[in-house]
mmCIF file of C-alpha atoms in Angstrom:
data_model
loop_
_atom_site.group_PDB
_atom_site.id
_atom_site.type_symbol
_atom_site.label_atom_id
_atom_site.label_comp_id
_atom_site.label_asym_id
_atom_site.label_seq_id
_atom_site.Cartn_x
_atom_site.Cartn_y
_atom_site.Cartn_z
ATOM 1 C CA UNK A 87 -12.199 -4.900 -12.720
ATOM 2 C CA UNK A 88 -11.316 -1.746 -10.782
ATOM 3 C CA UNK A 89 -8.127 -0.036 -11.855
ATOM 4 C CA UNK A 90 -5.486 0.262 -9.183
ATOM 5 C CA UNK A 91 -4.620 3.743 -10.435
ATOM 6 C CA UNK A 92 -8.131 4.973 -9.695
ATOM 7 C CA UNK A 93 -7.323 4.647 -5.997
ATOM 8 C CA UNK A 94 -5.681 7.510 -4.092
ATOM 9 C CA UNK A 95 -1.907 7.262 -3.635
ATOM 10 C CA UNK A 96 -1.419 4.711 -6.411
ATOM 11 C CA UNK A 97 0.372 5.967 -9.474
ATOM 12 C CA UNK A 98 1.810 4.103 -12.431
ATOM 13 C CA UNK A 99 4.940 2.833 -10.636
ATOM 14 C CA UNK A 100 3.170 1.434 -7.582
ATOM 15 C CA UNK A 101 0.387 -0.040 -9.730
ATOM 16 C CA UNK A 102 2.979 -1.837 -11.866
ATOM 17 C CA UNK A 103 4.763 -3.197 -8.774
ATOM 18 C CA UNK A 104 1.451 -4.506 -7.493
ATOM 19 C CA UNK A 105 0.574 -6.121 -10.824
ATOM 20 C CA UNK A 106 3.982 -7.823 -11.038
ATOM 21 C CA UNK A 107 3.372 -9.200 -7.548
ATOM 22 C CA UNK A 108 0.005 -10.653 -8.572
ATOM 23 C CA UNK A 109 -2.262 -7.866 -7.331
ATOM 24 C CA UNK A 110 -4.020 -7.100 -10.593
ATOM 25 C CA UNK A 111 -6.849 -4.849 -9.524
ATOM 26 C CA UNK A 112 -8.374 -2.863 -6.685
ATOM 27 C CA UNK A 113 -10.584 -5.785 -5.657
ATOM 28 C CA UNK A 114 -7.551 -7.990 -5.098
ATOM 29 C CA UNK A 115 -5.866 -5.214 -3.109
ATOM 30 C CA UNK A 116 -8.963 -4.928 -0.925
ATOM 31 C CA UNK A 117 -9.032 -8.698 -0.416
ATOM 32 C CA UNK A 118 -5.381 -8.809 0.653
ATOM 33 C CA UNK A 119 -5.320 -5.668 2.743
ATOM 34 C CA UNK A 120 -2.451 -3.228 2.912
ATOM 35 C CA UNK A 121 -0.108 -5.394 4.986
ATOM 36 C CA UNK A 122 -0.269 -8.515 2.823
ATOM 37 C CA UNK A 123 -0.113 -6.530 -0.430
ATOM 38 C CA UNK A 124 2.889 -4.635 0.916
ATOM 39 C CA UNK A 125 4.689 -7.879 1.775
ATOM 40 C CA UNK A 126 4.238 -8.996 -1.839
ATOM 41 C CA UNK A 127 6.005 -5.912 -3.231
ATOM 42 C CA UNK A 128 8.460 -5.249 -0.424
ATOM 43 C CA UNK A 129 11.437 -7.076 -2.031
ATOM 44 C CA UNK A 130 11.341 -4.588 -4.945
ATOM 45 C CA UNK A 131 11.275 -1.457 -2.813
ATOM 46 C CA UNK A 132 14.209 0.737 -1.933
ATOM 47 C CA UNK A 133 14.721 0.748 1.846
ATOM 48 C CA UNK A 134 13.631 4.384 2.187
ATOM 49 C CA UNK A 135 10.338 3.743 0.372
ATOM 50 C CA UNK A 136 8.933 1.093 2.696
ATOM 51 C CA UNK A 137 7.003 3.183 5.220
ATOM 52 C CA UNK A 138 5.481 5.543 2.679
ATOM 53 C CA UNK A 139 4.485 2.702 0.375
ATOM 54 C CA UNK A 140 2.755 0.796 3.155
ATOM 55 C CA UNK A 141 0.875 3.921 4.188
ATOM 56 C CA UNK A 142 -0.010 4.676 0.558
ATOM 57 C CA UNK A 143 -1.609 1.241 0.252
ATOM 58 C CA UNK A 144 -3.569 1.718 3.474
ATOM 59 C CA UNK A 145 -4.755 5.133 2.334
ATOM 60 C CA UNK A 146 -5.780 3.691 -1.039
ATOM 61 C CA UNK A 147 -7.952 1.138 0.744
ATOM 62 C CA UNK A 148 -9.503 3.875 2.874
ATOM 63 C CA UNK A 149 -10.079 6.139 -0.133
ATOM 64 C CA UNK A 150 -7.863 8.928 1.203
ATOM 65 C CA UNK A 151 -4.397 10.370 0.949
ATOM 66 C CA UNK A 152 -2.121 8.520 3.341
ATOM 67 C CA UNK A 153 -1.274 11.779 5.101
ATOM 68 C CA UNK A 154 -4.909 11.994 6.264
ATOM 69 C CA UNK A 155 -4.623 8.751 8.247
ATOM 70 C CA UNK A 156 -4.341 9.717 11.925
ATOM 71 C CA UNK A 157 -0.763 9.506 13.184
ATOM 72 C CA UNK A 158 -1.567 6.946 15.875
ATOM 73 C CA UNK A 159 -3.107 4.631 13.264
ATOM 74 C CA UNK A 160 -0.096 5.118 10.984
ATOM 75 C CA UNK A 161 2.259 4.245 13.819
ATOM 76 C CA UNK A 162 0.270 1.127 14.684
ATOM 77 C CA UNK A 163 0.251 -0.097 11.085
ATOM 78 C CA UNK A 164 3.955 0.554 10.567
ATOM 79 C CA UNK A 165 4.866 -1.192 13.830
ATOM 80 C CA UNK A 166 2.661 -4.178 13.003
ATOM 81 C CA UNK A 167 3.951 -4.693 9.471
ATOM 82 C CA UNK A 168 7.504 -3.389 9.578
ATOM 83 C CA UNK A 169 8.070 -4.205 13.232
#
């Protein structure tokens, strides 16, 4: 079982939110993808944390800091998930 906190962008708080939502490890996060995992934790998030959290999950799946995701790809993801 891969620890969520071994992934970039995922600290103790986000890892705990994911676990409470049923995403117990990095393999499950990979299976769900960033959008579906985000939808599971979205009800717990403060309104101002939504975009950064979604991008953090996507970066974790890519193995990079979310700020390294090209801006056009960030925009596409945010528009698709947060509409």
